[in-house]
């Protein structure tokens, strides 16, 4: 059965470039990003893993741990990491799961048979501290994902989780946010700065007080 937003992210144990892990133990109480790529030693994937490594401080600041997966074996991952570090000028500091038996790929429905019978597509899941799935995106093999967009969504998700704030179209950090409908305008006046009530259902704020 395929996963949907709000579902519990399935736990698993796996061999990775950082040793054997239990997914939930690896995440601890924080946020996680689990993302698949089609195969090792492929060009788009090389840039994606490099970008993730270069953004490692941004993920760390947000309490997000990254975890990549492909159906290639561990020895291949280890050799490929050397290439990623060399060509992308980075240090891959997050684990890459070796999933030759497709256990993780199957649990997360990452193989789309009409795209490829054997390789995972570019699936990405953001998982919250409660271990539920907060975001799912699926890209084709030929299109590298935008990891700045992933960070932007994490910022939005964390604003909602911590402050009952949503984010408007094309929002970027520093811009006004939207008070979620579940908060009354009376409460919003107590909790948020610069409240602008455009409509009873459309209320902007520059942030929590
Ligand atoms: C890749 O780098 O993974 C890739 C690039 C083009 C087509 C398919 C896959």
Tab-separated table of C-alpha atoms and ligand atoms in Angstrom:
chain	number	residue	atom	x	y	z
A	1	UNK	CA	0.000	0.000	0.000
A	2	UNK	CA	1.377	3.401	-0.868
A	3	UNK	CA	2.126	5.965	1.796
A	4	UNK	CA	0.315	9.270	2.206
A	5	UNK	CA	0.899	12.463	4.140
A	6	UNK	CA	0.209	11.961	7.831
A	7	UNK	CA	0.962	8.228	7.707
A	8	UNK	CA	3.524	6.796	10.086
A	9	UNK	CA	6.880	6.489	8.311
A	10	UNK	CA	7.752	2.767	8.329
A	11	UNK	CA	10.771	1.874	10.436
A	12	UNK	CA	13.538	-0.318	9.019
A	13	UNK	CA	17.033	-1.551	9.716
A	14	UNK	CA	19.625	-1.200	6.963
A	15	UNK	CA	23.288	-1.335	6.025
A	16	UNK	CA	24.606	2.123	5.231
A	17	UNK	CA	27.884	3.854	4.492
A	18	UNK	CA	27.862	4.847	8.187
A	19	UNK	CA	27.245	1.296	9.460
A	20	UNK	CA	24.109	-0.595	10.380
A	21	UNK	CA	21.241	1.666	11.402
A	22	UNK	CA	17.752	1.476	12.793
A	23	UNK	CA	15.897	4.316	11.049
A	24	UNK	CA	13.956	5.521	14.096
A	25	UNK	CA	17.073	5.394	16.292
A	26	UNK	CA	18.954	7.360	13.651
A	27	UNK	CA	16.268	10.067	13.592
A	28	UNK	CA	15.953	10.251	17.376
A	29	UNK	CA	13.586	13.082	18.361
A	30	UNK	CA	14.401	15.204	15.324
A	31	UNK	CA	13.287	15.673	11.753
A	32	UNK	CA	14.441	13.490	8.887
A	33	UNK	CA	14.763	13.474	5.123
A	34	UNK	CA	14.791	10.111	3.377
A	35	UNK	CA	15.464	10.340	-0.335
A	36	UNK	CA	16.082	7.837	-3.080
A	37	UNK	CA	18.111	8.092	-6.248
A	38	UNK	CA	18.155	5.705	-9.202
A	39	UNK	CA	21.726	4.414	-9.130
A	40	UNK	CA	25.332	5.070	-8.093
A	41	UNK	CA	27.803	6.628	-10.535
A	42	UNK	CA	25.079	8.553	-12.366
A	43	UNK	CA	25.438	12.262	-13.067
A	44	UNK	CA	22.308	13.844	-11.593
A	45	UNK	CA	22.567	11.796	-8.393
A	46	UNK	CA	26.173	12.834	-7.958
A	47	UNK	CA	25.133	16.497	-7.899
A	48	UNK	CA	22.169	15.866	-5.584
A	49	UNK	CA	24.209	14.077	-2.941
A	50	UNK	CA	26.888	16.734	-3.230
A	51	UNK	CA	24.330	19.501	-2.743
A	52	UNK	CA	22.899	17.758	0.311
A	53	UNK	CA	26.403	17.497	1.789
A	54	UNK	CA	27.127	21.163	1.060
A	55	UNK	CA	23.874	22.120	2.817
A	56	UNK	CA	24.664	19.973	5.832
A	57	UNK	CA	24.953	22.970	8.187
A	58	UNK	CA	21.508	24.219	7.038
A	59	UNK	CA	19.976	20.811	7.758
A	60	UNK	CA	21.779	20.626	11.108
A	61	UNK	CA	20.462	24.068	12.181
A	62	UNK	CA	16.920	22.841	11.556
A	63	UNK	CA	17.449	19.560	13.418
A	64	UNK	CA	17.088	17.534	10.207
A	65	UNK	CA	19.067	14.353	9.523
A	66	UNK	CA	19.456	13.266	5.902
A	67	UNK	CA	19.478	9.667	4.719
A	68	UNK	CA	19.854	8.622	1.075
A	69	UNK	CA	19.000	5.275	-0.466
A	70	UNK	CA	19.570	3.399	-3.698
A	71	UNK	CA	19.392	-0.242	-4.679
A	72	UNK	CA	23.154	-0.460	-5.216
A	73	UNK	CA	25.362	-2.374	-2.766
A	74	UNK	CA	27.523	-0.897	-0.011
A	75	UNK	CA	30.911	-1.319	-1.743
A	76	UNK	CA	29.591	0.615	-4.711
A	77	UNK	CA	28.262	3.419	-2.466
A	78	UNK	CA	31.636	3.701	-0.735
A	79	UNK	CA	33.515	4.032	-4.029
A	80	UNK	CA	30.976	6.507	-5.389
A	81	UNK	CA	31.192	8.743	-2.282
A	82	UNK	CA	34.851	9.353	-3.185
A	83	UNK	CA	33.737	10.660	-6.598
A	84	UNK	CA	31.000	12.829	-5.062
A	85	UNK	CA	33.448	14.405	-2.633
A	86	UNK	CA	35.961	15.002	-5.400
A	87	UNK	CA	33.627	16.407	-8.062
A	88	UNK	CA	31.215	18.352	-5.839
A	89	UNK	CA	33.897	19.687	-3.461
A	90	UNK	CA	32.127	18.374	-0.384
A	91	UNK	CA	32.293	15.748	2.317
A	92	UNK	CA	29.306	13.422	2.281
A	93	UNK	CA	28.568	13.232	5.995
A	94	UNK	CA	25.193	11.460	5.972
A	95	UNK	CA	24.527	7.750	5.481
A	96	UNK	CA	23.614	6.200	2.145
A	97	UNK	CA	21.568	3.034	2.501
A	98	UNK	CA	22.551	-0.010	0.480
A	99	UNK	CA	19.248	-1.539	-0.547
A	100	UNK	CA	20.039	-4.334	-3.022
A	101	UNK	CA	17.081	-6.405	-1.821
A	102	UNK	CA	14.825	-3.323	-2.217
A	103	UNK	CA	13.449	-3.604	1.293
A	104	UNK	CA	13.428	0.159	1.916
A	105	UNK	CA	12.459	0.967	-1.681
A	106	UNK	CA	9.438	-1.318	-1.370
A	107	UNK	CA	8.406	-0.050	2.070
A	108	UNK	CA	8.388	3.521	0.719
A	109	UNK	CA	7.037	2.638	-2.746
A	110	UNK	CA	10.107	4.156	-4.416
A	111	UNK	CA	10.111	1.864	-7.453
A	112	UNK	CA	7.610	2.967	-10.081
A	113	UNK	CA	7.580	0.073	-12.567
A	114	UNK	CA	6.408	2.154	-15.520
A	115	UNK	CA	9.404	4.467	-15.031
A	116	UNK	CA	11.943	1.714	-14.299
A	117	UNK	CA	11.427	-1.898	-13.324
A	118	UNK	CA	14.510	-1.990	-11.122
A	119	UNK	CA	15.697	1.481	-10.089
A	120	UNK	CA	14.135	3.834	-7.559
A	121	UNK	CA	12.739	7.128	-8.815
A	122	UNK	CA	13.652	10.368	-7.011
A	123	UNK	CA	11.337	10.083	-4.016
A	124	UNK	CA	11.839	12.361	-1.037
A	125	UNK	CA	10.092	12.159	2.315
A	126	UNK	CA	10.280	14.666	5.146
A	127	UNK	CA	9.510	12.952	8.442
A	128	UNK	CA	8.555	14.848	11.582
A	129	UNK	CA	9.666	14.175	15.164
A	130	UNK	CA	6.401	12.232	15.638
A	131	UNK	CA	7.591	9.876	12.818
A	132	UNK	CA	4.758	10.854	10.504
A	133	UNK	CA	5.275	11.812	6.869
A	134	UNK	CA	5.074	15.583	6.395
A	135	UNK	CA	6.126	15.917	2.752
A	136	UNK	CA	6.437	13.581	-0.222
A	137	UNK	CA	7.850	14.613	-3.571
A	138	UNK	CA	8.578	12.448	-6.592
A	139	UNK	CA	10.840	13.565	-9.415
A	140	UNK	CA	11.847	11.716	-12.553
A	141	UNK	CA	15.347	10.286	-12.814
A	142	UNK	CA	16.491	12.994	-15.227
A	143	UNK	CA	15.562	15.998	-13.026
A	144	UNK	CA	17.663	16.862	-10.004
A	145	UNK	CA	15.686	18.051	-7.010
A	146	UNK	CA	15.910	21.563	-5.575
A	147	UNK	CA	17.314	21.152	-2.072
A	148	UNK	CA	16.765	24.833	-1.286
A	149	UNK	CA	13.075	24.112	-1.837
A	150	UNK	CA	13.316	21.172	0.557
A	151	UNK	CA	14.802	23.505	3.205
A	152	UNK	CA	12.052	26.052	2.500
A	153	UNK	CA	9.367	23.408	3.082
A	154	UNK	CA	11.088	22.288	6.290
A	155	UNK	CA	11.026	25.914	7.491
A	156	UNK	CA	7.311	26.097	6.700
A	157	UNK	CA	6.574	22.771	8.403
A	158	UNK	CA	8.477	23.835	11.507
A	159	UNK	CA	6.603	27.165	11.624
A	160	UNK	CA	3.326	25.257	11.549
A	161	UNK	CA	4.431	22.727	14.159
A	162	UNK	CA	5.929	25.298	16.545
A	163	UNK	CA	3.871	28.464	15.984
A	164	UNK	CA	0.581	27.595	14.178
A	165	UNK	CA	1.768	29.568	11.162
A	166	UNK	CA	1.330	28.629	7.507
A	167	UNK	CA	3.223	30.107	4.571
A	168	UNK	CA	1.794	31.707	1.414
A	169	UNK	CA	2.654	30.941	-2.194
A	170	UNK	CA	6.319	31.434	-3.039
A	171	UNK	CA	7.080	32.378	0.578
A	172	UNK	CA	10.707	32.874	1.504
A	173	UNK	CA	12.105	33.175	5.059
A	174	UNK	CA	11.767	36.770	6.282
A	175	UNK	CA	8.467	37.349	4.489
A	176	UNK	CA	5.047	37.552	6.148
A	177	UNK	CA	3.360	34.335	7.189
A	178	UNK	CA	-0.301	33.323	7.520
A	179	UNK	CA	-2.083	32.495	10.776
A	180	UNK	CA	-3.657	29.030	10.482
A	181	UNK	CA	-7.470	28.989	10.426
A	182	UNK	CA	-7.651	27.053	13.731
A	183	UNK	CA	-6.387	30.142	15.632
A	184	UNK	CA	-9.043	32.787	16.377
A	185	UNK	CA	-8.304	36.401	15.473
A	186	UNK	CA	-8.545	37.263	19.175
A	187	UNK	CA	-5.819	34.719	19.999
A	188	UNK	CA	-3.806	35.798	16.968
A	189	UNK	CA	-3.709	39.380	18.293
A	190	UNK	CA	-2.122	38.093	21.508
A	191	UNK	CA	0.346	35.743	19.823
A	192	UNK	CA	1.587	37.411	16.647
A	193	UNK	CA	3.294	40.649	15.642
A	194	UNK	CA	1.967	43.091	13.015
A	195	UNK	CA	-1.294	41.203	12.508
A	196	UNK	CA	-3.018	42.244	9.265
A	197	UNK	CA	-6.558	40.920	8.882
A	198	UNK	CA	-7.237	41.134	5.124
A	199	UNK	CA	-10.247	38.816	5.424
A	200	UNK	CA	-11.381	36.869	8.485
A	201	UNK	CA	-9.713	33.804	6.895
A	202	UNK	CA	-6.626	35.605	5.529
A	203	UNK	CA	-4.466	36.999	8.304
A	204	UNK	CA	-0.813	37.881	7.838
A	205	UNK	CA	1.828	38.344	10.521
A	206	UNK	CA	5.534	39.088	10.572
A	207	UNK	CA	5.992	36.339	13.212
A	208	UNK	CA	5.327	35.236	16.779
A	209	UNK	CA	5.615	37.848	19.567
B	1	LIG	C1	20.895	10.147	-13.397
B	1	LIG	O1	21.860	10.881	-13.288
B	1	LIG	O2	20.511	9.450	-12.457
B	1	LIG	C2	20.107	10.119	-14.653
B	1	LIG	C3	20.352	11.057	-15.629
B	1	LIG	C4	19.620	11.031	-16.794
B	1	LIG	C5	18.634	10.093	-16.983
B	1	LIG	C6	18.379	9.166	-15.996
B	1	LIG	C7	19.124	9.171	-14.820
